[in-house]
mmCIF file of C-alpha atoms in Angstrom:
data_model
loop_
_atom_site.group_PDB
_atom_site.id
_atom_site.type_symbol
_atom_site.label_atom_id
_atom_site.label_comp_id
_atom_site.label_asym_id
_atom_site.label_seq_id
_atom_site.Cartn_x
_atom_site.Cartn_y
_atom_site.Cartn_z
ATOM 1 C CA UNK I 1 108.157 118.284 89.224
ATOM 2 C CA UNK I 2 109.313 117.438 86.035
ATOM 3 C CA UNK I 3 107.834 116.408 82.663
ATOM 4 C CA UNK I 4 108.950 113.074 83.055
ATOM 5 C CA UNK I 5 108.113 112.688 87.008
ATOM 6 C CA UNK I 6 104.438 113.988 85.906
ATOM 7 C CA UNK I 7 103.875 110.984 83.888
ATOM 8 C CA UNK I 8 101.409 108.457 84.789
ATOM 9 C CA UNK I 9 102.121 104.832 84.520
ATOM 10 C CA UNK I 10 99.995 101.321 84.712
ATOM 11 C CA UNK I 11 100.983 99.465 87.299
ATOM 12 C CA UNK I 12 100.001 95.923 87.202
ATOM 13 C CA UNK I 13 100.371 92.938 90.223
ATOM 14 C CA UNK I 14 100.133 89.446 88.559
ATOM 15 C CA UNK I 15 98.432 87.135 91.490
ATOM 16 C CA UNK I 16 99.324 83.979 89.090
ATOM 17 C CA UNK I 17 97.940 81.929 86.470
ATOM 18 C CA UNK I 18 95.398 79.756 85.161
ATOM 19 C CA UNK I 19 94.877 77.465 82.222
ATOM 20 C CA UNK I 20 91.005 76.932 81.634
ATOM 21 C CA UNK I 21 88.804 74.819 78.203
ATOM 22 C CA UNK I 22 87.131 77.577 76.746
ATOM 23 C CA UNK I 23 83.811 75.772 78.110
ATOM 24 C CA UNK I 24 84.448 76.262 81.153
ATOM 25 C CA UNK I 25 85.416 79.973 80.756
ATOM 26 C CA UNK I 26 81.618 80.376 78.834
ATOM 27 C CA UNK I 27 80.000 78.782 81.717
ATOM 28 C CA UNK I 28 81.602 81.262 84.913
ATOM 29 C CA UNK I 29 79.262 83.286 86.411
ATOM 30 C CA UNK I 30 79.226 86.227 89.692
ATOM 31 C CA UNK I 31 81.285 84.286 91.999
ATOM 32 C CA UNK I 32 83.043 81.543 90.308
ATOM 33 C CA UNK I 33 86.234 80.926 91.290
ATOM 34 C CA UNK I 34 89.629 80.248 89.384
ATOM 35 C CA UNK I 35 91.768 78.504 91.319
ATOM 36 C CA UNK I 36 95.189 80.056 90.460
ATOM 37 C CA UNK I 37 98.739 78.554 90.170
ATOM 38 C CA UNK I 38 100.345 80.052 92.605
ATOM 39 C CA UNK I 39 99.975 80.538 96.726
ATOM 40 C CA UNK I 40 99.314 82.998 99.522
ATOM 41 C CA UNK I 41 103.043 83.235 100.639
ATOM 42 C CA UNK I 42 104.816 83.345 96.923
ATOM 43 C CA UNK I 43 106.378 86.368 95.396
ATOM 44 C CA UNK I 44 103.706 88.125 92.407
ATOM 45 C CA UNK I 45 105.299 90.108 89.650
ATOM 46 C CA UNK I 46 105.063 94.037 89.443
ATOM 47 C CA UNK I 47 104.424 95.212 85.819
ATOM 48 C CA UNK I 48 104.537 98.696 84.761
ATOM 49 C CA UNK I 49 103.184 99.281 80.977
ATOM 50 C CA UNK I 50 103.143 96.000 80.948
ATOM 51 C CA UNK I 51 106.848 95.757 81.381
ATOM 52 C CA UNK I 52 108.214 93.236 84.306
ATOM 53 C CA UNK I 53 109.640 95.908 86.941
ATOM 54 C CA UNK I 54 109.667 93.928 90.404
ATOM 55 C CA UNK I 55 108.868 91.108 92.874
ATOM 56 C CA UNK I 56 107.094 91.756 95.642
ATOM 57 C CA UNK I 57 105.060 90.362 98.852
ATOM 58 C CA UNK I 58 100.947 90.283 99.182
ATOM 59 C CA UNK I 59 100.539 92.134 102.327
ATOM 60 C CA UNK I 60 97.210 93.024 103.850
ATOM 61 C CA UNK I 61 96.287 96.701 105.375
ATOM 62 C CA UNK I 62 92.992 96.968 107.362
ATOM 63 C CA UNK I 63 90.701 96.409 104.389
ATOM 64 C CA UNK I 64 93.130 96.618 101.204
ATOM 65 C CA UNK I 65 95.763 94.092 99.607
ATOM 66 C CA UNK I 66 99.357 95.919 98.960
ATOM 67 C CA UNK I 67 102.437 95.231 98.017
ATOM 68 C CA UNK I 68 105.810 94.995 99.280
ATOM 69 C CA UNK I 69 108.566 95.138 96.760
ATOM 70 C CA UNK I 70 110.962 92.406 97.593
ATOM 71 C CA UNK I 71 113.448 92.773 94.050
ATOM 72 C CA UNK I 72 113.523 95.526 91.513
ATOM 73 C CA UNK I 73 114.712 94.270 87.935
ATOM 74 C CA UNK I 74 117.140 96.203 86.219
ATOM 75 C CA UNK I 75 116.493 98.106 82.953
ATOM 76 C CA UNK I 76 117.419 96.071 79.677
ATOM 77 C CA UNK I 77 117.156 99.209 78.019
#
């Protein structure tokens, strides 16, 4: 394996969004719930460093949410 291939990166799956009053952020407890803008069937992004990478699918196995990568991004770079 190479140097580069031996790197580890942060991967990061955004779900979706929400835009909450500070007071209401103060007063979430265990459990609250933050209704988010976006739905069970629509593409999240894939972020690595923090950096847009993909588009991918939710997709449920046995116990654990995955992904599915639908659309890589190319590099800007």
């Amino acid at each position: 394996m190479s140097t580069v291939e031996s790197i580890k990166v942060d991967i990061w799956v955004v779900l979706g969004r929400a835009q909450l009053q500070m007071q209401q952020l103060l007063r979430m407890g265990r459990g609250a719930v933050i209704e988010l803008d976006s739905t069970q069937h629509d593409e999240v992004w894939v972020l690595a460093n923090n950096t847009p990478i993909a588009r991918a699918e939710i997709v449920i196995q046995g116990d654990k949410i995955a992904v599915s990568i639908t659309d890589t991004l190319k590099s800007t770079q």
